[in-house]
Short mmCIF file of N, CA and C in Angstrom, two decimals:
data_model
loop_
_atom_site.label_atom_id
_atom_site.label_comp_id
_atom_site.label_asym_id
_atom_site.label_seq_id
_atom_site.Cartn_x
_atom_site.Cartn_y
_atom_site.Cartn_z
N UNK A 1 -11.51 0.96 -11.23
CA UNK A 1 -10.74 1.36 -11.03
C UNK A 1 -9.99 2.09 -9.97
N UNK A 2 -10.93 3.16 -9.72
CA UNK A 2 -10.89 4.01 -8.36
C UNK A 2 -10.82 3.04 -7.45
N UNK A 3 -11.40 2.60 -6.99
CA UNK A 3 -11.32 1.68 -5.54
C UNK A 3 -10.11 1.23 -5.49
N UNK A 4 -9.29 0.98 -6.84
CA UNK A 4 -7.87 0.48 -6.64
C UNK A 4 -7.05 1.67 -5.97
N UNK A 5 -7.44 2.60 -7.19
CA UNK A 5 -6.15 3.87 -6.67
C UNK A 5 -5.99 4.49 -5.64
N UNK A 6 -7.79 4.24 -4.62
CA UNK A 6 -8.25 4.97 -3.57
C UNK A 6 -7.29 4.41 -2.89
N UNK A 7 -7.16 2.58 -3.16
CA UNK A 7 -6.01 1.87 -2.03
C UNK A 7 -4.40 2.53 -2.15
N UNK A 8 -3.91 2.90 -3.36
CA UNK A 8 -2.44 3.20 -3.71
C UNK A 8 -2.48 4.16 -2.77
N UNK A 9 -3.21 5.41 -3.32
CA UNK A 9 -3.05 6.63 -3.07
C UNK A 9 -3.61 6.75 -1.09
N UNK A 10 -4.58 5.68 0.20
CA UNK A 10 -4.37 6.34 1.16
C UNK A 10 -3.22 5.09 1.40
N UNK A 11 -2.68 4.47 1.31
CA UNK A 11 -1.22 3.85 1.52
C UNK A 11 -0.33 5.10 1.62
N UNK A 12 0.24 5.30 0.10
CA UNK A 12 1.21 6.80 0.36
C UNK A 12 1.10 7.55 1.48
N UNK A 13 -0.31 7.90 1.40
CA UNK A 13 -1.02 9.14 2.38
C UNK A 13 -0.43 8.50 3.40
N UNK A 14 -0.62 7.95 4.35
CA UNK A 14 -0.68 7.24 5.59
C UNK A 14 1.28 7.06 5.85
N UNK A 15 1.76 6.64 4.76
CA UNK A 15 2.96 6.75 5.14
C UNK A 15 3.79 7.80 4.67
N UNK A 16 3.47 8.84 3.98
CA UNK A 16 4.11 9.95 4.61
C UNK A 16 3.55 11.10 6.18
N UNK A 17 2.87 10.87 5.78
CA UNK A 17 2.34 11.12 7.19
C UNK A 17 2.95 10.79 8.70
N UNK A 18 3.15 9.43 8.43
CA UNK A 18 3.85 9.02 9.67
C UNK A 18 5.51 9.61 9.57
N UNK A 19 5.94 9.67 8.39
CA UNK A 19 7.31 9.86 7.83
C UNK A 19 7.50 11.00 8.59
N UNK A 20 6.84 11.95 8.08
CA UNK A 20 7.05 13.51 8.29
C UNK A 20 6.51 13.45 9.94
N UNK A 21 5.96 12.38 11.47
CA UNK A 21 6.52 12.82 12.66
C UNK A 21 7.74 11.97 12.89
N UNK A 22 8.07 10.99 11.90
CA UNK A 22 10.06 10.54 12.37
C UNK A 22 10.92 11.65 12.02
N UNK A 23 10.48 12.53 11.06
CA UNK A 23 10.96 13.39 10.57
C UNK A 23 11.73 12.91 9.58
N UNK A 24 11.54 11.81 8.12
CA UNK A 24 12.07 11.20 7.33
C UNK A 24 12.01 11.70 5.93
N UNK A 25 12.41 11.45 4.89
CA UNK A 25 12.37 12.62 3.77
C UNK A 25 11.52 11.11 2.78
N UNK A 26 10.30 10.58 2.51
CA UNK A 26 10.14 9.85 0.94
C UNK A 26 9.71 10.20 0.13
N UNK A 27 10.53 11.45 -0.06
CA UNK A 27 9.75 12.23 -1.45
C UNK A 27 10.28 11.50 -2.38
N UNK A 28 9.66 11.54 -3.52
CA UNK A 28 9.41 10.64 -4.89
C UNK A 28 9.40 9.64 -4.64
N UNK A 29 8.67 9.06 -3.38
CA UNK A 29 7.65 7.48 -3.66
C UNK A 29 7.11 7.50 -4.24
N UNK A 30 6.86 6.21 -4.58
CA UNK A 30 6.07 5.71 -6.24
C UNK A 30 4.53 4.33 -5.43
N UNK A 31 4.33 4.48 -5.96
CA UNK A 31 3.05 3.04 -6.46
C UNK A 31 3.08 2.63 -7.52
N UNK A 32 2.59 1.57 -7.91
CA UNK A 32 2.36 1.10 -8.52
C UNK A 32 0.83 -0.53 -7.96
N UNK A 33 -0.32 -0.22 -8.93
CA UNK A 33 -1.62 -0.44 -8.22
C UNK A 33 -2.01 -1.22 -9.36
N UNK A 34 -2.32 -3.37 -8.87
CA UNK A 34 -2.87 -3.75 -10.38
C UNK A 34 -4.12 -3.75 -9.66
N UNK A 35 -4.74 -3.72 -10.44
CA UNK A 35 -6.17 -4.86 -9.52
C UNK A 35 -6.50 -6.37 -10.65
N UNK A 36 -6.81 -7.00 -10.33
CA UNK A 36 -7.60 -8.50 -10.86
C UNK A 36 -8.82 -8.39 -10.55
N UNK A 37 -9.36 -8.46 -11.78
CA UNK A 37 -11.17 -9.40 -11.07
C UNK A 37 -11.13 -10.63 -11.22
N UNK A 38 -12.56 -10.77 -10.57
CA UNK A 38 -13.04 -11.95 -10.31
C UNK A 38 -14.54 -12.31 -11.44
N UNK A 39 -14.72 -13.56 -11.19
CA UNK A 39 -15.60 -13.79 -12.34
C UNK A 39 -17.12 -14.82 -11.70
N UNK A 40 -16.20 -15.63 -10.15
CA UNK A 40 -17.15 -16.32 -10.07
C UNK A 40 -17.25 -16.02 -8.54
N UNK A 41 -18.33 -15.58 -7.74
CA UNK A 41 -19.70 -16.25 -8.12
C UNK A 41 -20.38 -15.42 -8.59
N UNK A 42 -19.93 -14.61 -8.87
CA UNK A 42 -20.56 -13.43 -9.75
C UNK A 42 -18.69 -12.18 -10.26
N UNK A 43 -19.08 -10.79 -11.03
CA UNK A 43 -17.82 -10.73 -11.40
C UNK A 43 -18.17 -9.34 -10.42
N UNK A 44 -16.01 -9.21 -9.71
CA UNK A 44 -16.51 -8.60 -9.05
C UNK A 44 -14.61 -7.90 -8.65
N UNK A 45 -14.40 -7.11 -7.90
CA UNK A 45 -12.70 -6.94 -8.20
C UNK A 45 -12.21 -8.46 -6.56
N UNK A 46 -11.34 -8.99 -7.44
CA UNK A 46 -11.13 -10.36 -6.62
C UNK A 46 -9.54 -10.68 -5.85
N UNK A 47 -8.54 -9.27 -6.54
CA UNK A 47 -7.39 -8.91 -6.03
C UNK A 47 -6.47 -7.35 -6.58
N UNK A 48 -6.27 -6.32 -5.10
CA UNK A 48 -5.45 -5.30 -5.82
C UNK A 48 -4.55 -5.53 -5.25
N UNK A 49 -3.15 -5.60 -5.77
CA UNK A 49 -1.31 -5.56 -5.69
C UNK A 49 -1.39 -3.71 -5.37
N UNK A 50 -0.81 -3.55 -3.99
CA UNK A 50 -0.34 -2.40 -3.96
C UNK A 50 1.28 -2.32 -3.62
N UNK A 51 2.62 -1.96 -4.93
CA UNK A 51 3.53 -1.49 -5.09
C UNK A 51 4.39 -0.75 -4.80
N UNK A 52 4.69 -0.12 -3.29
CA UNK A 52 5.03 1.24 -2.96
C UNK A 52 6.71 1.39 -3.25
N UNK A 53 6.84 1.59 -3.83
CA UNK A 53 8.87 1.91 -4.04
C UNK A 53 9.41 3.41 -3.40
N UNK A 54 10.31 3.23 -2.69
CA UNK A 54 11.19 4.56 -2.04
C UNK A 54 12.25 4.42 -2.13
N UNK A 55 12.89 5.26 -2.83
CA UNK A 55 14.36 5.62 -3.73
C UNK A 55 15.26 5.17 -2.71
N UNK A 56 14.84 5.94 -1.17
CA UNK A 56 15.56 6.01 0.02
C UNK A 56 15.55 4.85 0.96
N UNK A 57 16.07 4.06 1.52
CA UNK A 57 16.10 3.48 2.86
C UNK A 57 16.10 4.16 3.75
N UNK A 58 15.93 3.24 5.09
CA UNK A 58 15.82 3.41 6.52
C UNK A 58 16.50 2.62 7.26
N UNK A 59 16.77 2.88 8.62
CA UNK A 59 16.99 1.59 9.76
C UNK A 59 15.65 0.64 9.39
N UNK A 60 15.61 -0.37 9.58
CA UNK A 60 14.58 -1.66 9.87
C UNK A 60 13.53 -0.87 10.58
N UNK A 61 13.37 -0.68 11.84
CA UNK A 61 12.37 0.37 12.35
C UNK A 61 11.74 0.92 12.06
N UNK A 62 12.45 2.39 11.56
CA UNK A 62 11.58 3.15 10.97
C UNK A 62 10.82 2.75 9.60
N UNK A 63 11.48 1.51 8.97
CA UNK A 63 10.24 0.70 7.61
C UNK A 63 9.63 -0.06 8.08
N UNK A 64 10.11 -0.40 9.15
CA UNK A 64 8.83 -0.74 9.90
C UNK A 64 7.34 -0.38 10.92
N UNK A 65 7.93 0.96 10.77
CA UNK A 65 6.72 1.76 10.87
C UNK A 65 6.02 2.25 9.92
N UNK A 66 7.04 2.60 8.97
CA UNK A 66 6.54 3.03 7.55
C UNK A 66 5.31 1.87 7.22
N UNK A 67 5.73 0.64 7.15
CA UNK A 67 4.98 -0.09 6.50
C UNK A 67 3.68 -0.87 7.29
N UNK A 68 3.56 -0.46 8.96
CA UNK A 68 2.54 -0.72 9.20
C UNK A 68 1.94 0.38 9.24
N UNK A 69 2.53 1.62 9.41
CA UNK A 69 1.40 2.82 8.65
C UNK A 69 0.61 2.60 7.25
N UNK A 70 1.27 2.46 6.44
CA UNK A 70 0.39 1.88 4.99
C UNK A 70 -0.15 0.99 5.07
N UNK A 71 -0.34 -0.16 6.03
CA UNK A 71 -1.30 -1.26 6.48
C UNK A 71 -2.21 -0.94 6.79
N UNK A 72 -2.44 0.54 7.49
CA UNK A 72 -3.08 0.67 8.30
C UNK A 72 -4.37 2.02 7.43
N UNK A 73 -3.68 1.72 6.33
CA UNK A 73 -5.08 2.79 5.59
C UNK A 73 -6.75 2.29 5.67
N UNK A 74 -7.07 3.50 6.09
CA UNK A 74 -8.72 3.33 6.14
C UNK A 74 -9.72 2.48 4.95
N UNK A 75 -8.83 3.11 3.66
CA UNK A 75 -9.78 1.98 3.04
C UNK A 75 -8.85 0.50 2.61
N UNK A 76 -8.06 -0.07 3.13
CA UNK A 76 -7.37 -0.99 3.15
C UNK A 76 -8.72 -1.87 4.24
N UNK A 77 -9.14 -1.06 4.96
CA UNK A 77 -10.04 -2.12 6.61
C UNK A 77 -11.14 -1.05 6.37
N UNK A 78 -11.49 -0.62 4.94
CA UNK A 78 -13.50 -0.97 4.76
C UNK A 78 -13.75 -1.66 3.10
N UNK A 79 -12.43 -1.75 2.61
CA UNK A 79 -12.74 -2.99 1.66
C UNK A 79 -13.45 -4.55 2.26
N UNK A 80 -14.12 -5.09 1.23
CA UNK A 80 -15.07 -6.65 2.21
C UNK A 80 -13.57 -7.14 2.19
N UNK A 81 -13.89 -7.95 2.79
CA UNK A 81 -13.13 -9.09 3.46
C UNK A 81 -12.34 -10.06 2.27
N UNK A 82 -13.63 -10.58 1.40
CA UNK A 82 -13.23 -11.26 -0.07
C UNK A 82 -12.23 -10.86 -0.97
N UNK A 83 -12.10 -9.33 -0.95
CA UNK A 83 -11.04 -8.37 -1.66
C UNK A 83 -9.50 -9.27 -0.78
N UNK A 84 -8.87 -9.80 -1.73
CA UNK A 84 -7.35 -10.08 -1.57
C UNK A 84 -6.38 -8.93 -1.31
N UNK A 85 -5.89 -8.12 -0.40
CA UNK A 85 -5.15 -6.87 -0.58
C UNK A 85 -3.63 -7.61 -0.61
N UNK A 86 -2.53 -7.22 -1.37
CA UNK A 86 -1.81 -7.40 -1.48
C UNK A 86 -1.17 -6.32 -1.03
N UNK A 87 0.17 -6.05 -0.35
CA UNK A 87 -0.06 -4.38 0.02
C UNK A 87 1.90 -5.04 0.28
N UNK A 88 3.25 -4.28 -0.90
CA UNK A 88 4.48 -4.96 -0.51
C UNK A 88 5.52 -3.28 -0.77
N UNK A 89 6.49 -3.37 -0.06
CA UNK A 89 7.02 -2.13 -0.16
C UNK A 89 8.22 -2.52 -0.95
N UNK A 90 8.76 -1.74 -1.44
CA UNK A 90 10.69 -1.84 -1.51
C UNK A 90 11.50 -0.54 -1.44
N UNK A 91 12.48 -0.72 -0.53
CA UNK A 91 13.53 0.82 -0.09
C UNK A 91 14.92 0.66 -1.04
N UNK A 92 14.63 1.91 -1.03
CA UNK A 92 16.55 1.91 -1.26
C UNK A 92 16.47 2.13 -3.25
N UNK A 93 17.80 2.69 -3.22
CA UNK A 93 17.12 2.90 -5.61
C UNK A 93 17.32 1.39 -6.47
N UNK A 94 16.95 -0.02 -6.02
CA UNK A 94 16.64 -0.97 -6.44
C UNK A 94 15.20 -1.07 -6.52
N UNK A 95 14.63 -1.49 -7.22
CA UNK A 95 12.88 -1.27 -7.55
C UNK A 95 12.66 -2.77 -7.70
#
């Protein structure tokens, strides 16, 4: 559970850092994180899904920069390559 929470927290942190540099407001941004276990060939984390939602929307260029930042988080790059990591973003009032 802590590994999944770390990934979600890291994604949000990196998005917030880039948002500050771009002078855009991502307050009230949130993430829902789901962890799925694999059982074969042994019990381990099989997949982590991070669904990031920001109630504001921005230009396509800004959104792409923020999403790229989130996908570049160190936790994402530190996890074993067999762990499927799905990071999704939604922008604007509809979640």
